Structures are given as structure tokens and as C-alpha cells.
Amino acid sequence: MSKSNKLWGGRFEKDTATSMTSLSKSTHFDWRLAPFDLLQTDVHVQALNRAKLIDDSETKQIRKAIQDLFKKASSGDLFPNEMDEDVHTAIERMIIEIVGEIGGKIRAGRSRNDQVVTDLKLFLRGSARLISQQLVSLCEEINVQATKYFDQPSPGFTHLQHAQPVTLGHELAKHSQAFIRDIERFTDWDIRVDNCPLGAGALAGSALVTDLMWVANQLGFSKPSENSIDAVSDRDFVAEYLFICSVIGVHLSRFAEEIILLSSTEFGYVKLDDQYSTGSSIMPQKKNPDAAELARGKSGRLIGNLTGLLVTLKGLPFAYNRDLQEDKEPVFDSHDTLMLLLPAFTGMVKTLSFDTHKLNENASKGHSLATEIADFLVKKNVPFNQAHEISGNCVKLAESKKVEVHELTSQDLASVFKELTNDVMEVLTVKASLLARSSYSGTSPVNVKAQIGRMNEKISVLNKWANHNPVPEIS
Ligand code: ARG
């Protein structure tokens, strides 16, 4: 790096060591922020003009250079050179190369410390929306499947043991509920991100650019940050973003685990489409759930990105420290990971098929209707603890007879407890059990339909948010 290309150097006598230059350099990853750096530079130049620190003709020339660079950057034709330390250095150099000496004026009133955090906020506000758009598509596909199977009986599990019958629609809809919460997390996060760090300068604020409300608004923020030291130190919004990505990863992973498990020969409830499965290089019969396994695997990486950043932040005193340069790679990796994973995951979900026959057959297995006997007795005024005991005795009898509890005869049941009259047989079916679970969040088919309806309304509101990015383009 020659002294002339650095944004600093006046007080140094020796050149930077080559190994130090390599360590310091970040253009190989932060170049991705170039469009945002150009955008905020464009606003900054106008702010300097409003403060009468750059005249109209200079402003015009610099803004024209920025627009040209932006066009090139958008079409992927703009690259930093070997000597550029970071994206900010490169952009300043390029502007000076186009407009000459007056380009040096753009550094007045700002610092890379407030620049870099502004770039990252601008990037992340768009990223959160792109990921949310993908989550909207995923929720829509899950809900199509959930609607199709709104009344399909399925075994319901707790502790991975048969518990009570549920509808398959309910099982599927639980996943869109989780992903909707993730989009809501982004909308909530966006409120806290909505303050512009520009004007914080290195740490103390700017003596030259003071109309920070105007600057903030030009960049799509509703206000400037409150405290210049906090503004350049704060990476909470990065940690929170990585946390949300991690939770999305965890949700994908748990869904994936169910698909992997339930598609195994032992369960055989769900089948993956050929398009979203892979084969084995040695075993010709194999069809593996790799899309689900990669989702499960990549969740570890998303959590790793969050953990790494939190450890980086933990010991840092406030204001800018160079450690903060380490915040960008995990962000880009989490963004890229989800943008790669989500379309494939959505495709996999869309093309899942279910063995409805097997699901019907197994829904009542494992004495999963035992609770119906207890509920039946409660309605006959038997205290639940006694009803529970009696139903347990019925299960014991069924086990001794090697049948399911609902396969006992009415005589068998009456022999356990006399109030188990003939009409208990009516509640001892999967259909009756499902219809009975009609509490607001319950699994009954009617409730599942209503639940999906409410979700779809929420999704369309969230979709509007996801499709509106407050960050402007250069005009
Ligand atoms: N490249 C740095 C980063 O990514 C920003 C520059 C701030 N550097 C400095 N020496 N103050 O965080």
C-alpha cells in the first residue's frame, strides 16, 4: 500500500509492513458494501453543499462521478485495486480519480467509523426484507399443504411417542407459525435499526455537517442516532440480525429433522420428491433427504456466526475498535446461507407427498385415544385424577389383551368402571377425538382452517413490509 492511496499516513515515517497491509485489508469482503457507500457519499456531498462547504458546481461534478460509479457497481463492473485498504478508501480514491483534487473534500465531516456502520445498516435493512420475502413464500407453500390436509388424521407425538391424534394440517401449520414469528422479529428489529449513525464522525460528532435529520431522511432513516459514541460502537443490530437468522435456522432444522425422521422406512409418512432428493454413489436404491439434511447442517453455521460476533463484541470498550471489522463476514455468510437454502427448502416442502393411508392407520396406535376415556368421565362429573387412573386401567387391560384401548369392547370398558357406559364407544374414534379438540388453538379441522385464514392475513401484511425497502436508490 503506497502512502498516497491510504486515508492516513501524514504522521508516519515508515511504510506499513506487507503482512500488516494484508491483515488490515478488507476489500475482499467489504466491497459488497460499495453501492451503499456510494449512496451515503452522495447524501454526504449534498449535506456539505447545504453547509456551504462545497459549492454547487463541485457538488454537481462529484455527484455525477458517484452516479457513474454506482452504475458500474450495479452492473458488477467496479472493482477495488490491490492498494485499497477498504471499501471507503477505494470509493474515495475513485472519486478523486474522476473529479481531481476537489474529490478530497468529501472526507470532511465524517469518518470511516460512522461510514462503515451506516453501510452495514443500509445493507441489512435490505437483507432482512429479502430473507423475509423468502420466508413468505415458504409460509405460503406450507399453508397450501396444510389446507390440503386440514382434516387428515395423523399420529401426534410428545417425547417422540404417540400422544393424541392430530390433523396433518395442524402439524404443518405449526411451522408457518414459527416462520411468521421470524418475519415479525425482522419488522420489530427494523424499528431499532431505524436511526442513522452518520454525523457521529470518529466518535464525538461532526463540527461541519449538522443537519443530521436531513441526512438521515435522505438515507431512508426516520432520525439520526442519539449518541455519537454509541452510534459508532453499537453492533446490537448486527447481533440481533444474526440471532434472527439463527432462529430461522433452528426452525428450518427442526422442520428438517421431522422430514428426515418421518421419511425413513420405519415411519414412511412422508415422501420427498425426486427433485429435492439425492442418490448414493454406491447404493443404487438410495434416495436421501439431502435438502433437509443440509438445512439441519447449515443451522449450525448460522448459530456459529452469531456466537462468533458476540464473542468479538464481549470485551470491547465503547467507540470504534478495529475488532469491529470482523462483523461483516458473518453477516454476509448468514445472508447468503439463507438466500441459498430457503428457495430449495420451499421447493422441497411444496413437493412433499404424504402416505395418508399409513397416517390414518397409525393415528390411533399407541393407545392415543386414552385421553378420550378420561374426558368422557370428566363430563360425567368424575374428578380428572380419578378419570385418569381409570383410563390408565383401561390401557392396562388393553395391553394384557394385546389390543389398542379403543379396540376394547364396551363390556371390557364397563368391567373397569361402571360409568363407562356404551356411549363411550362414540368418543373412542380418531374422528371424534379430532372434532372434540375445538379450543382456539386446537387441532380440529374447523380450527385448522380458521388458523390458516388468520395466518394468511398476517402473511399478506408482512409481505407488504418485505417488499418495501426504505433505503433509496441513487437518483
Ligand atoms: N474497515 C473498517 C471496518 O470494517 C472501517 C474503517 C475504520 N478504520 C479505522 N481505522 N478507524 O470496520
CSV table of C-alpha atoms and ligand atoms in Angstrom, one decimal:
chain,number,residue,atom,x,y,z
A,1,MET,CA,0.0,0.0,0.0
A,2,SER,CA,1.6,3.3,-1.0
A,3,LYS,CA,1.1,6.3,1.3
A,4,SER,CA,-0.8,8.1,-1.4
A,5,ASN,CA,-3.5,5.5,-1.5
A,6,LYS,CA,-4.1,5.4,2.2
A,7,LEU,CA,-6.6,7.6,4.0
A,8,TRP,CA,-4.0,8.3,6.6
A,9,GLY,CA,-0.2,8.4,6.8
A,10,GLY,CA,0.9,12.0,7.4
A,11,ARG,CA,2.4,11.3,10.7
A,12,PHE,CA,4.1,8.1,9.8
A,13,GLU,CA,7.8,7.8,8.8
A,14,LYS,CA,7.9,4.2,7.8
A,15,ASP,CA,5.8,2.3,5.3
A,16,THR,CA,3.4,-0.3,6.5
A,17,ALA,CA,4.7,-3.8,6.6
A,18,THR,CA,3.3,-6.0,3.8
A,19,SER,CA,2.0,-8.5,6.4
A,20,MET,CA,0.2,-5.7,8.2
A,21,THR,CA,-1.3,-4.4,5.0
A,22,SER,CA,-2.7,-7.9,4.3
A,23,LEU,CA,-4.1,-8.2,7.8
A,24,SER,CA,-5.7,-4.8,7.6
A,25,LYS,CA,-7.3,-5.1,4.2
A,26,SER,CA,-11.0,-5.8,4.0
A,27,THR,CA,-11.9,-5.1,0.3
A,28,HIS,CA,-12.1,-8.8,-0.4
A,29,PHE,CA,-15.3,-8.9,1.6
A,30,ASP,CA,-16.5,-5.3,2.3
A,31,TRP,CA,-16.6,-4.4,-1.4
A,32,ARG,CA,-20.1,-5.7,-1.2
A,33,LEU,CA,-21.0,-2.5,0.6
A,34,ALA,CA,-19.8,-0.3,-2.3
A,35,PRO,CA,-23.3,0.6,-3.5
A,36,PHE,CA,-24.3,1.7,0.0
A,37,ASP,CA,-21.0,3.6,0.5
A,38,LEU,CA,-21.7,5.4,-2.8
A,39,LEU,CA,-25.3,6.1,-1.7
A,40,GLN,CA,-24.3,7.7,1.6
A,41,THR,CA,-21.4,9.6,-0.1
A,42,ASP,CA,-23.9,11.1,-2.4
A,43,VAL,CA,-26.0,12.3,0.5
A,44,HIS,CA,-22.9,13.5,2.4
A,45,VAL,CA,-21.8,15.6,-0.6
A,46,GLN,CA,-25.2,17.3,-0.7
A,47,ALA,CA,-25.0,17.9,3.1
A,48,LEU,CA,-21.6,19.5,2.6
A,49,ASN,CA,-23.1,21.7,-0.1
A,50,ARG,CA,-26.1,22.6,2.2
A,51,ALA,CA,-23.5,23.6,4.8
A,52,LYS,CA,-21.7,25.7,2.1
A,53,LEU,CA,-18.5,23.7,2.3
A,54,ILE,CA,-18.7,22.6,-1.3
A,55,ASP,CA,-20.1,24.9,-4.0
A,56,ASP,CA,-22.8,23.9,-6.4
A,57,SER,CA,-20.5,23.2,-9.4
A,58,GLU,CA,-18.2,21.0,-7.3
A,59,THR,CA,-21.3,19.2,-5.9
A,60,LYS,CA,-22.6,18.6,-9.4
A,61,GLN,CA,-19.3,17.1,-10.6
A,62,ILE,CA,-18.8,14.9,-7.6
A,63,ARG,CA,-22.4,13.6,-7.7
A,64,LYS,CA,-22.1,12.8,-11.4
A,65,ALA,CA,-18.9,10.8,-10.6
A,66,ILE,CA,-20.8,9.0,-7.9
A,67,GLN,CA,-23.7,8.2,-10.2
A,68,ASP,CA,-21.3,6.8,-12.8
A,69,LEU,CA,-19.5,4.7,-10.2
A,70,PHE,CA,-22.9,3.5,-8.9
A,71,LYS,CA,-24.0,2.4,-12.4
A,72,LYS,CA,-20.7,0.4,-12.8
A,73,ALA,CA,-21.0,-1.1,-9.3
A,74,SER,CA,-24.6,-2.2,-10.0
A,75,SER,CA,-23.6,-4.0,-13.2
A,76,GLY,CA,-20.7,-5.6,-11.4
A,77,ASP,CA,-18.0,-3.7,-13.3
A,78,LEU,CA,-16.4,-1.8,-10.5
A,79,PHE,CA,-13.5,-3.3,-8.5
A,80,PRO,CA,-11.1,-2.1,-5.8
A,81,ASN,CA,-7.4,-2.2,-6.6
A,82,GLU,CA,-4.7,-4.0,-4.7
A,83,MET,CA,-3.7,-0.9,-2.8
A,84,ASP,CA,-7.2,-0.1,-1.4
A,85,GLU,CA,-7.4,-0.8,2.3
A,86,ASP,CA,-11.2,-1.0,2.4
A,87,VAL,CA,-14.3,-0.1,0.5
A,88,HIS,CA,-14.3,3.5,1.9
A,89,THR,CA,-10.7,4.1,0.8
A,90,ALA,CA,-11.5,2.7,-2.7
A,91,ILE,CA,-14.5,4.8,-3.2
A,92,GLU,CA,-12.7,8.0,-2.2
A,93,ARG,CA,-9.8,7.2,-4.5
A,94,MET,CA,-12.1,6.5,-7.4
A,95,ILE,CA,-14.0,9.8,-6.9
A,96,ILE,CA,-10.7,11.7,-6.8
A,97,GLU,CA,-9.5,10.0,-9.9
A,98,ILE,CA,-12.6,11.2,-11.8
A,99,VAL,CA,-13.0,14.7,-10.4
A,100,GLY,CA,-9.5,15.6,-9.3
A,101,GLU,CA,-8.5,17.5,-6.2
A,102,ILE,CA,-12.0,18.6,-5.2
A,103,GLY,CA,-12.8,15.0,-4.6
A,104,GLY,CA,-10.7,15.2,-1.4
A,105,LYS,CA,-13.4,17.5,0.1
A,106,ILE,CA,-15.8,14.6,0.6
A,107,ARG,CA,-14.0,13.3,3.7
A,108,ALA,CA,-14.8,16.5,5.6
A,109,GLY,CA,-17.2,15.9,8.5
A,110,ARG,CA,-17.3,12.2,8.6
A,111,SER,CA,-15.1,9.2,9.4
A,112,ARG,CA,-14.9,5.6,8.3
A,113,ASN,CA,-16.2,4.8,11.8
A,114,ASP,CA,-19.7,6.3,11.2
A,115,GLN,CA,-19.5,5.3,7.5
A,116,VAL,CA,-19.0,1.6,8.0
A,117,VAL,CA,-21.8,1.2,10.5
A,118,THR,CA,-24.1,3.2,8.2
A,119,ASP,CA,-23.2,1.0,5.2
A,120,LEU,CA,-24.0,-2.1,7.3
A,121,LYS,CA,-27.4,-0.8,8.4
A,122,LEU,CA,-28.3,0.0,4.8
A,123,PHE,CA,-27.2,-3.4,3.6
A,124,LEU,CA,-29.0,-5.2,6.5
A,125,ARG,CA,-32.4,-3.4,6.0
A,126,GLY,CA,-32.5,-4.8,2.5
A,127,SER,CA,-31.2,-8.2,3.5
A,128,ALA,CA,-33.9,-8.6,6.2
A,129,ARG,CA,-36.5,-7.9,3.6
A,130,LEU,CA,-35.1,-10.3,1.0
A,131,ILE,CA,-35.0,-13.1,3.6
A,132,SER,CA,-38.5,-12.2,4.7
A,133,GLN,CA,-39.7,-12.5,1.1
A,134,GLN,CA,-38.3,-16.0,1.0
A,135,LEU,CA,-40.0,-16.8,4.3
A,136,VAL,CA,-43.3,-15.5,3.0
A,137,SER,CA,-43.0,-17.9,0.0
A,138,LEU,CA,-42.2,-20.8,2.4
A,139,CYS,CA,-45.2,-20.0,4.6
A,140,GLU,CA,-47.4,-19.8,1.6
A,141,GLU,CA,-46.4,-23.3,0.4
A,142,ILE,CA,-46.6,-24.8,3.9
A,143,ASN,CA,-50.1,-23.3,4.2
A,144,VAL,CA,-51.2,-24.8,0.8
A,145,GLN,CA,-50.2,-28.2,2.1
A,146,ALA,CA,-51.8,-27.5,5.5
A,147,THR,CA,-55.1,-26.6,3.7
A,148,LYS,CA,-54.9,-29.7,1.6
A,149,TYR,CA,-54.6,-31.9,4.7
A,150,PHE,CA,-56.7,-29.8,7.1
A,151,ASP,CA,-58.7,-32.8,8.3
A,152,GLN,CA,-56.2,-35.6,7.6
A,153,PRO,CA,-55.7,-37.6,10.8
A,154,SER,CA,-52.1,-38.2,11.9
A,155,PRO,CA,-50.4,-39.6,15.0
A,156,GLY,CA,-49.4,-36.7,17.3
A,157,PHE,CA,-46.2,-37.1,19.3
A,158,THR,CA,-44.8,-36.0,22.6
A,159,HIS,CA,-41.4,-37.4,23.6
A,160,LEU,CA,-41.5,-38.9,20.1
A,161,GLN,CA,-44.1,-41.3,21.5
A,162,HIS,CA,-47.7,-41.5,20.2
A,163,ALA,CA,-49.7,-39.0,22.3
A,164,GLN,CA,-53.0,-37.9,20.8
A,165,PRO,CA,-54.2,-37.9,17.2
A,166,VAL,CA,-53.8,-34.5,15.4
A,167,THR,CA,-54.7,-33.3,12.0
A,168,LEU,CA,-51.8,-33.2,9.5
A,169,GLY,CA,-52.9,-29.6,8.6
A,170,HIS,CA,-52.2,-28.6,12.2
A,171,GLU,CA,-48.8,-30.3,12.2
A,172,LEU,CA,-47.8,-28.4,9.1
A,173,ALA,CA,-49.3,-25.1,10.1
A,174,LYS,CA,-47.2,-25.0,13.3
A,175,HIS,CA,-44.2,-24.5,11.1
A,176,SER,CA,-45.6,-21.4,9.3
A,177,GLN,CA,-46.5,-20.0,12.7
A,178,ALA,CA,-42.8,-20.2,13.7
A,179,PHE,CA,-41.6,-18.6,10.4
A,180,ILE,CA,-44.2,-15.8,10.7
A,181,ARG,CA,-42.7,-15.0,14.1
A,182,ASP,CA,-39.3,-14.8,12.4
A,183,ILE,CA,-40.5,-12.2,9.9
A,184,GLU,CA,-42.2,-10.3,12.8
A,185,ARG,CA,-38.8,-10.4,14.5
A,186,PHE,CA,-37.3,-8.6,11.5
A,187,THR,CA,-40.1,-6.0,11.4
A,188,ASP,CA,-39.5,-5.4,15.1
A,189,TRP,CA,-35.7,-5.3,14.7
A,190,ASP,CA,-36.2,-2.8,11.8
A,191,ILE,CA,-37.6,-0.2,14.3
A,192,ARG,CA,-34.4,-0.3,16.3
A,193,VAL,CA,-32.2,-0.1,13.3
A,194,ASP,CA,-34.1,3.0,12.1
A,195,ASN,CA,-31.6,5.6,13.2
A,196,CYS,CA,-28.7,7.0,11.1
A,197,PRO,CA,-25.2,6.9,12.6
A,198,LEU,CA,-23.8,9.4,10.1
A,199,GLY,CA,-22.7,12.6,11.7
A,200,ALA,CA,-21.2,10.7,14.6
A,201,GLY,CA,-17.8,11.1,12.9
A,202,ALA,CA,-15.0,9.3,14.6
A,203,LEU,CA,-16.8,9.3,17.9
A,204,ALA,CA,-17.6,12.9,19.0
A,205,GLY,CA,-20.0,14.1,16.3
A,206,SER,CA,-19.4,16.4,13.4
A,207,ALA,CA,-18.4,20.1,13.5
A,208,LEU,CA,-19.1,20.5,9.8
A,209,VAL,CA,-22.3,18.6,9.0
A,210,THR,CA,-25.1,19.4,11.4
A,211,ASP,CA,-28.3,18.9,9.6
A,212,LEU,CA,-28.5,15.3,10.5
A,213,MET,CA,-32.2,14.9,10.3
A,214,TRP,CA,-32.0,15.8,6.7
A,215,VAL,CA,-29.1,13.3,6.2
A,216,ALA,CA,-31.0,10.5,8.0
A,217,ASN,CA,-34.1,11.1,5.9
A,218,GLN,CA,-32.2,11.0,2.6
A,219,LEU,CA,-31.0,7.6,3.5
A,220,GLY,CA,-34.4,6.3,4.4
A,221,PHE,CA,-34.0,6.6,8.2
A,222,SER,CA,-36.5,8.5,10.2
A,223,LYS,CA,-34.0,10.1,12.5
A,224,PRO,CA,-30.3,10.4,13.4
A,225,SER,CA,-28.7,8.3,16.2
A,226,GLU,CA,-28.9,9.8,19.6
A,227,ASN,CA,-25.3,9.4,20.9
A,228,SER,CA,-22.3,9.6,18.6
A,229,ILE,CA,-20.2,7.3,20.8
A,230,ASP,CA,-22.9,4.7,20.9
A,231,ALA,CA,-23.6,5.1,17.2
A,232,VAL,CA,-20.1,4.0,16.2
A,233,SER,CA,-19.8,1.3,18.8
A,234,ASP,CA,-23.2,-0.3,18.5
A,235,ARG,CA,-23.4,-3.6,16.8
A,236,ASP,CA,-26.5,-4.8,18.6
A,237,PHE,CA,-28.4,-4.6,15.4
A,238,VAL,CA,-25.9,-7.0,13.8
A,239,ALA,CA,-26.1,-9.4,16.7
A,240,GLU,CA,-29.9,-9.2,16.6
A,241,TYR,CA,-29.9,-9.8,12.9
A,242,LEU,CA,-27.6,-12.8,13.3
A,243,PHE,CA,-29.8,-14.1,16.1
A,244,ILE,CA,-32.9,-13.9,13.9
A,245,CYS,CA,-31.0,-15.7,11.2
A,246,SER,CA,-30.1,-18.3,13.7
A,247,VAL,CA,-33.6,-18.8,14.9
A,248,ILE,CA,-34.8,-19.2,11.3
A,249,GLY,CA,-32.0,-21.8,11.0
A,250,VAL,CA,-33.3,-23.6,14.1
A,251,HIS,CA,-36.8,-23.6,12.8
A,252,LEU,CA,-35.7,-24.9,9.4
A,253,SER,CA,-33.6,-27.5,11.2
A,254,ARG,CA,-36.4,-28.8,13.4
A,255,PHE,CA,-38.7,-29.0,10.4
A,256,ALA,CA,-36.0,-30.8,8.5
A,257,GLU,CA,-35.4,-33.2,11.3
A,258,GLU,CA,-39.1,-34.2,11.2
A,259,ILE,CA,-39.0,-34.7,7.5
A,260,ILE,CA,-35.8,-36.8,7.8
A,261,LEU,CA,-37.3,-38.9,10.5
A,262,LEU,CA,-40.8,-39.3,9.1
A,263,SER,CA,-39.5,-40.2,5.6
A,264,SER,CA,-37.4,-43.1,6.9
A,265,THR,CA,-38.7,-46.6,6.2
A,266,GLU,CA,-39.6,-47.0,9.9
A,267,PHE,CA,-42.2,-44.2,9.7
A,268,GLY,CA,-42.8,-43.8,6.0
A,269,TYR,CA,-45.4,-41.0,6.5
A,270,VAL,CA,-43.8,-38.5,4.1
A,271,LYS,CA,-42.0,-38.8,0.8
A,272,LEU,CA,-39.6,-36.4,-0.8
A,273,ASP,CA,-40.0,-35.6,-4.5
A,274,ASP,CA,-37.1,-36.7,-6.8
A,275,GLN,CA,-36.3,-33.1,-7.5
A,276,TYR,CA,-35.3,-32.5,-3.9
A,277,SER,CA,-33.6,-35.8,-3.1
A,278,THR,CA,-30.2,-37.2,-4.0
A,279,GLY,CA,-28.8,-40.6,-4.7
A,280,SER,CA,-25.9,-42.6,-3.4
A,281,SER,CA,-22.7,-43.2,-5.4
A,282,ILE,CA,-22.6,-46.8,-4.3
A,283,MET,CA,-26.1,-47.9,-3.3
A,284,PRO,CA,-28.4,-47.7,-6.4
A,285,GLN,CA,-31.6,-47.9,-4.4
A,286,LYS,CA,-30.9,-44.9,-2.2
A,287,LYS,CA,-32.9,-41.7,-2.2
A,288,ASN,CA,-31.7,-39.4,0.5
A,289,PRO,CA,-33.3,-36.3,2.1
A,290,ASP,CA,-30.2,-34.1,1.5
A,291,ALA,CA,-32.2,-30.8,1.2
A,292,ALA,CA,-33.5,-31.4,4.7
A,293,GLU,CA,-30.1,-32.5,6.0
A,294,LEU,CA,-28.3,-29.5,4.5
A,295,ALA,CA,-30.9,-27.3,6.2
A,296,ARG,CA,-30.2,-29.0,9.5
A,297,GLY,CA,-26.5,-28.7,8.9
A,298,LYS,CA,-26.4,-25.1,7.9
A,299,SER,CA,-28.3,-24.1,11.1
A,300,GLY,CA,-25.0,-24.8,12.9
A,301,ARG,CA,-23.2,-22.4,10.7
A,302,LEU,CA,-25.8,-19.7,11.3
A,303,ILE,CA,-25.5,-20.1,15.1
A,304,GLY,CA,-21.7,-20.1,14.7
A,305,ASN,CA,-21.9,-16.6,13.0
A,306,LEU,CA,-23.9,-15.3,15.9
A,307,THR,CA,-21.7,-16.8,18.5
A,308,GLY,CA,-18.5,-15.5,16.8
A,309,LEU,CA,-19.8,-11.9,16.7
A,310,LEU,CA,-21.0,-12.0,20.4
A,311,VAL,CA,-17.5,-13.2,21.5
A,312,THR,CA,-15.9,-10.4,19.4
A,313,LEU,CA,-18.1,-7.8,21.0
A,314,LYS,CA,-17.9,-9.0,24.6
A,315,GLY,CA,-14.7,-7.4,25.7
A,316,LEU,CA,-14.8,-4.2,23.6
A,317,PRO,CA,-14.7,-0.8,25.2
A,318,PHE,CA,-17.1,1.7,23.6
A,319,ALA,CA,-16.4,3.7,20.5
A,320,TYR,CA,-14.8,2.2,17.4
A,321,ASN,CA,-12.2,-0.6,17.7
A,322,ARG,CA,-10.8,-2.4,14.8
A,323,ASP,CA,-12.1,-5.7,16.1
A,324,LEU,CA,-15.4,-4.4,14.6
A,325,GLN,CA,-14.2,-5.1,11.1
A,326,GLU,CA,-14.9,-8.8,12.0
A,327,ASP,CA,-18.7,-8.1,11.9
A,328,LYS,CA,-19.2,-8.2,8.2
A,329,GLU,CA,-18.2,-11.7,7.1
A,330,PRO,CA,-20.7,-13.5,9.4
A,331,VAL,CA,-23.4,-11.1,8.2
A,332,PHE,CA,-22.7,-11.9,4.5
A,333,ASP,CA,-22.4,-15.6,5.3
A,334,SER,CA,-25.7,-15.7,7.1
A,335,HIS,CA,-27.5,-13.7,4.4
A,336,ASP,CA,-26.0,-15.9,1.6
A,337,THR,CA,-26.7,-19.1,3.5
A,338,LEU,CA,-30.4,-18.3,4.0
A,339,MET,CA,-30.8,-17.0,0.4
A,340,LEU,CA,-29.4,-20.3,-0.9
A,341,LEU,CA,-31.2,-22.5,1.5
A,342,LEU,CA,-34.7,-21.1,1.6
A,343,PRO,CA,-35.7,-21.5,-2.1
A,344,ALA,CA,-34.7,-25.1,-2.1
A,345,PHE,CA,-36.4,-25.7,1.3
A,346,THR,CA,-39.6,-24.2,0.0
A,347,GLY,CA,-39.4,-26.4,-3.2
A,348,MET,CA,-38.9,-29.4,-1.0
A,349,VAL,CA,-41.9,-28.5,1.2
A,350,LYS,CA,-44.1,-27.8,-1.9
A,351,THR,CA,-43.4,-31.2,-3.4
A,352,LEU,CA,-43.7,-33.3,-0.2
A,353,SER,CA,-46.3,-36.1,-0.5
A,354,PHE,CA,-47.9,-37.9,2.4
A,355,ASP,CA,-49.0,-41.5,2.9
A,356,THR,CA,-52.5,-40.8,4.1
A,357,HIS,CA,-53.3,-44.5,4.4
A,358,LYS,CA,-50.5,-45.1,6.8
A,359,LEU,CA,-51.2,-41.9,8.7
A,360,ASN,CA,-54.9,-43.0,9.1
A,361,GLU,CA,-53.8,-46.4,10.3
A,362,ASN,CA,-51.4,-45.2,12.8
A,363,ALA,CA,-53.3,-42.2,14.2
A,364,SER,CA,-55.0,-44.3,16.9
A,365,LYS,CA,-52.0,-46.6,17.7
A,366,GLY,CA,-50.1,-46.5,21.0
A,367,HIS,CA,-53.5,-46.1,22.9
A,368,SER,CA,-53.6,-42.5,21.7
A,369,LEU,CA,-57.3,-42.3,22.4
A,370,ALA,CA,-56.9,-42.9,26.2
A,371,THR,CA,-57.5,-39.3,27.0
A,372,GLU,CA,-60.9,-39.5,25.4
A,373,ILE,CA,-61.9,-42.0,28.1
A,374,ALA,CA,-60.8,-39.6,30.8
A,375,ASP,CA,-62.5,-36.6,29.2
A,376,PHE,CA,-65.7,-38.7,28.9
A,377,LEU,CA,-65.7,-39.4,32.6
A,378,VAL,CA,-65.0,-35.8,33.5
A,379,LYS,CA,-68.2,-34.9,31.6
A,380,LYS,CA,-69.9,-37.4,33.9
A,381,ASN,CA,-68.6,-35.5,36.9
A,382,VAL,CA,-65.7,-37.8,37.8
A,383,PRO,CA,-62.7,-35.8,39.1
A,384,PHE,CA,-59.9,-35.8,36.5
A,385,ASN,CA,-57.4,-37.5,38.7
A,386,GLN,CA,-59.8,-40.5,39.1
A,387,ALA,CA,-60.7,-40.4,35.5
A,388,HIS,CA,-57.0,-40.5,34.6
A,389,GLU,CA,-56.5,-43.5,36.8
A,390,ILE,CA,-59.5,-45.4,35.3
A,391,SER,CA,-58.4,-44.7,31.8
A,392,GLY,CA,-54.9,-46.0,32.8
A,393,ASN,CA,-56.6,-49.1,34.0
A,394,CYS,CA,-58.3,-49.5,30.6
A,395,VAL,CA,-54.9,-49.2,28.9
A,396,LYS,CA,-53.5,-51.9,31.2
A,397,LEU,CA,-56.4,-54.2,30.3
A,398,ALA,CA,-55.9,-53.5,26.6
A,399,GLU,CA,-52.2,-54.3,26.9
A,400,SER,CA,-53.0,-57.6,28.6
A,401,LYS,CA,-55.4,-58.4,25.7
A,402,LYS,CA,-52.8,-57.2,23.1
A,403,VAL,CA,-55.2,-54.7,21.6
A,404,GLU,CA,-55.4,-50.9,21.4
A,405,VAL,CA,-57.5,-49.2,24.1
A,406,HIS,CA,-60.2,-48.2,21.6
A,407,GLU,CA,-60.4,-51.8,20.5
A,408,LEU,CA,-61.7,-52.9,23.9
A,409,THR,CA,-65.4,-54.0,23.9
A,410,SER,CA,-68.0,-51.9,25.7
A,411,GLN,CA,-68.2,-54.8,28.2
A,412,ASP,CA,-64.4,-54.7,28.8
A,413,LEU,CA,-64.7,-51.0,29.5
A,414,ALA,CA,-67.7,-51.3,31.8
A,415,SER,CA,-65.8,-54.0,33.7
A,416,VAL,CA,-63.1,-51.4,34.5
A,417,PHE,CA,-65.6,-48.8,35.7
A,418,LYS,CA,-69.3,-49.0,35.6
A,419,GLU,CA,-69.8,-45.4,34.4
A,420,LEU,CA,-68.0,-46.3,31.2
A,421,THR,CA,-71.4,-46.9,29.6
A,422,ASN,CA,-72.0,-47.9,26.0
A,423,ASP,CA,-71.8,-44.3,24.6
A,424,VAL,CA,-68.1,-44.2,25.5
A,425,MET,CA,-67.6,-46.1,22.2
A,426,GLU,CA,-68.7,-42.9,20.3
A,427,VAL,CA,-65.8,-40.8,21.6
A,428,LEU,CA,-63.3,-43.6,21.1
A,429,THR,CA,-62.6,-42.8,17.5
A,430,VAL,CA,-59.9,-40.6,15.8
A,431,LYS,CA,-62.5,-38.6,14.1
A,432,ALA,CA,-64.4,-37.8,17.3
A,433,SER,CA,-61.1,-37.0,19.1
A,434,LEU,CA,-60.1,-34.5,16.4
A,435,LEU,CA,-63.6,-32.9,16.3
A,436,ALA,CA,-63.5,-32.6,20.0
A,437,ARG,CA,-60.3,-30.5,20.1
A,438,SER,CA,-62.0,-27.4,19.1
A,439,SER,CA,-60.4,-24.9,21.5
A,440,TYR,CA,-59.0,-21.8,19.8
A,441,SER,CA,-55.5,-23.3,19.2
A,442,GLY,CA,-56.9,-26.9,18.8
A,443,THR,CA,-56.3,-29.4,16.1
A,444,SER,CA,-59.9,-29.8,14.9
A,445,PRO,CA,-60.3,-29.4,11.2
A,446,VAL,CA,-62.5,-26.3,11.5
A,447,ASN,CA,-59.9,-24.7,13.8
A,448,VAL,CA,-57.1,-25.5,11.4
A,449,LYS,CA,-58.9,-23.8,8.6
A,450,ALA,CA,-59.6,-20.7,10.7
A,451,GLN,CA,-56.0,-20.7,11.9
A,452,ILE,CA,-54.7,-20.8,8.3
A,453,GLY,CA,-57.0,-18.0,7.4
A,454,ARG,CA,-55.7,-15.8,10.2
A,455,MET,CA,-52.1,-16.6,9.2
A,456,ASN,CA,-52.7,-15.8,5.6
A,457,GLU,CA,-53.9,-12.3,6.6
A,458,LYS,CA,-50.8,-11.8,8.7
A,459,ILE,CA,-48.6,-13.0,5.9
A,460,SER,CA,-50.0,-10.6,3.4
A,461,VAL,CA,-49.3,-7.7,5.8
A,462,LEU,CA,-45.8,-8.9,6.4
A,463,ASN,CA,-45.3,-9.4,2.6
A,464,LYS,CA,-46.0,-5.7,2.1
A,465,TRP,CA,-43.4,-4.8,4.6
A,466,ALA,CA,-40.9,-7.2,3.0
A,467,ASN,CA,-41.5,-5.6,-0.4
A,468,HIS,CA,-40.9,-2.1,0.7
A,469,ASN,CA,-37.3,-1.1,1.4
A,470,PRO,CA,-36.9,2.4,2.8
A,471,VAL,CA,-33.3,2.6,1.6
A,472,PRO,CA,-33.4,4.7,-1.6
A,473,GLU,CA,-31.5,4.2,-4.8
A,474,ILE,CA,-29.2,6.9,-6.1
A,475,SER,CA,-31.3,9.3,-8.2
B,1,ARG,N1,-12.7,-1.1,7.5
B,1,ARG,C1,-13.1,-0.8,8.8
B,1,ARG,C2,-14.2,-1.7,9.3
B,1,ARG,O1,-14.7,-2.5,8.5
B,1,ARG,C3,-13.6,0.6,8.9
B,1,ARG,C4,-12.5,1.5,9.0
B,1,ARG,C5,-12.3,2.1,10.3
B,1,ARG,N2,-11.0,2.0,10.5
B,1,ARG,C6,-10.3,2.8,11.4
B,1,ARG,N3,-9.1,2.6,11.4
B,1,ARG,N4,-10.9,3.6,12.1
B,1,ARG,O2,-14.7,-1.7,10.4
